[in-house]
Amino acid sequence: PHLRRPRLRGGAGVPLSVLAPATIGIHAMQGASLYLDPQGNSDRYGSKMDKTPTADYFRRVWGGNMLCSTIVILGTFHLGLSLPKALAAAQACFVLHFSLLLKYRDTVGVPDGGVLAWIALLSAVGYLNWNEGAGLVPASPFVRGWAAFLVLSSAIMAPFPRLVARGYGIAGASDGELLLMIHSVTAPVASMGAFLLGYAESPALGLACYWGVTALQSLWAVACQHWRTLQHPSGTAMLAWLLLSAGGALAALAQ
């Protein structure tokens, strides 16, 4: 399925021709808000959390990752790219995103090593994907393997923000900053990985998986009352994301 452009007619309910651009638009707008105006985004959620450079940094990480994760949907549904090439385009955006983050390293004390390692890895993997394996690896299994890595690594990291921070050399972060960090590096990445795995079976399943993992992340945030740690006035916004994400997944599954 990854070698051809999807048919967008869909079945019952919301057609894929509407659901795909809506998915891109919703996540891109939220991502842009986090990246371009991290403090304003915090204010719009009513957060009373201290506005520190570290918190702003992780909101930018989160926003940029959200923007990059939508590239695979844009590439497959609207640009006619194969799944490996769409993933390669997303990885190129991640490389640019991480490169831009380096300018904030002095204000937040995030060592370069982890970011530079990801830039190198994504550049190499992106090259292989854009060239459909470059004669070195089979393209489709390689994409599935990378997607599974994204989902599994995100699931493993999510419960252990302090351990992840220690691995990246981040010291002195507050509980709220650590929570922003772990959401920023797991939520968009796991959703993109799930999309890749689902899309390999069908375009509708890809969107269902993307929204479904977003719903699971929101459920985790609501169940663990992350809104308290982030000092939101209530969990209404997180609950709204949960309902929106669950609705998106069900709409995709109805195709």
XYZ file of N, CA, C and O in Angstrom, residues 28 30 58 60 84 89-91 118 126 173 185 188 197 199 205-206 250:
72
model
N -0.980 20.653 13.391
C -0.046 21.686 12.951
C -0.294 23.006 13.678
O 0.649 23.710 14.062
N -1.677 23.413 16.700
C -1.230 23.271 18.082
C 0.297 23.268 18.151
O 0.900 23.889 19.033
N 11.072 23.028 26.239
C 10.384 21.754 26.022
C 9.046 21.946 25.315
O 8.584 21.051 24.592
N 8.716 24.149 22.944
C 9.180 24.250 21.549
C 9.524 22.869 20.981
O 9.229 22.582 19.818
N 8.017 5.315 2.529
C 9.413 5.621 2.878
C 9.810 7.064 2.572
O 10.504 7.702 3.370
N 10.906 12.680 4.363
C 10.598 14.109 4.411
C 10.390 14.569 5.851
O 10.855 15.645 6.254
N 9.672 13.753 6.630
C 9.468 14.079 8.040
C 10.797 14.097 8.784
O 11.046 14.978 9.618
N 11.664 13.129 8.480
C 12.955 13.074 9.164
C 13.826 14.272 8.800
O 14.578 14.775 9.648
N 20.881 12.469 17.534
C 19.619 12.292 16.808
C 19.706 12.894 15.406
O 19.167 12.334 14.448
N 17.015 8.869 7.152
C 16.266 9.597 6.133
C 16.815 9.361 4.738
O 16.047 9.233 3.770
N 15.728 20.066 36.547
C 14.397 20.377 36.019
C 13.335 20.091 37.071
O 13.440 19.135 37.846
N 8.695 14.380 23.851
C 9.500 13.400 23.122
C 8.780 12.070 22.917
O 9.303 11.186 22.250
N 4.112 13.007 20.132
C 4.081 13.122 18.659
C 4.827 11.987 17.973
O 4.420 11.523 16.904
N 2.820 2.327 10.964
C 2.444 0.916 11.061
C 1.049 0.679 10.502
O 0.809 -0.296 9.780
N -0.685 2.672 8.356
C -0.789 3.018 6.937
C -0.261 1.902 6.051
O -0.712 1.734 4.909
N -6.524 3.036 8.394
C -5.956 2.492 9.627
C -4.794 3.356 10.107
O -4.582 3.503 11.310
N -4.037 3.930 9.168
C -2.960 4.828 9.561
C -3.474 6.014 10.366
O -2.936 6.346 11.429
N -12.168 6.928 15.868
C -13.401 6.241 15.486
C -13.845 6.625 14.083
O -14.330 5.773 13.320
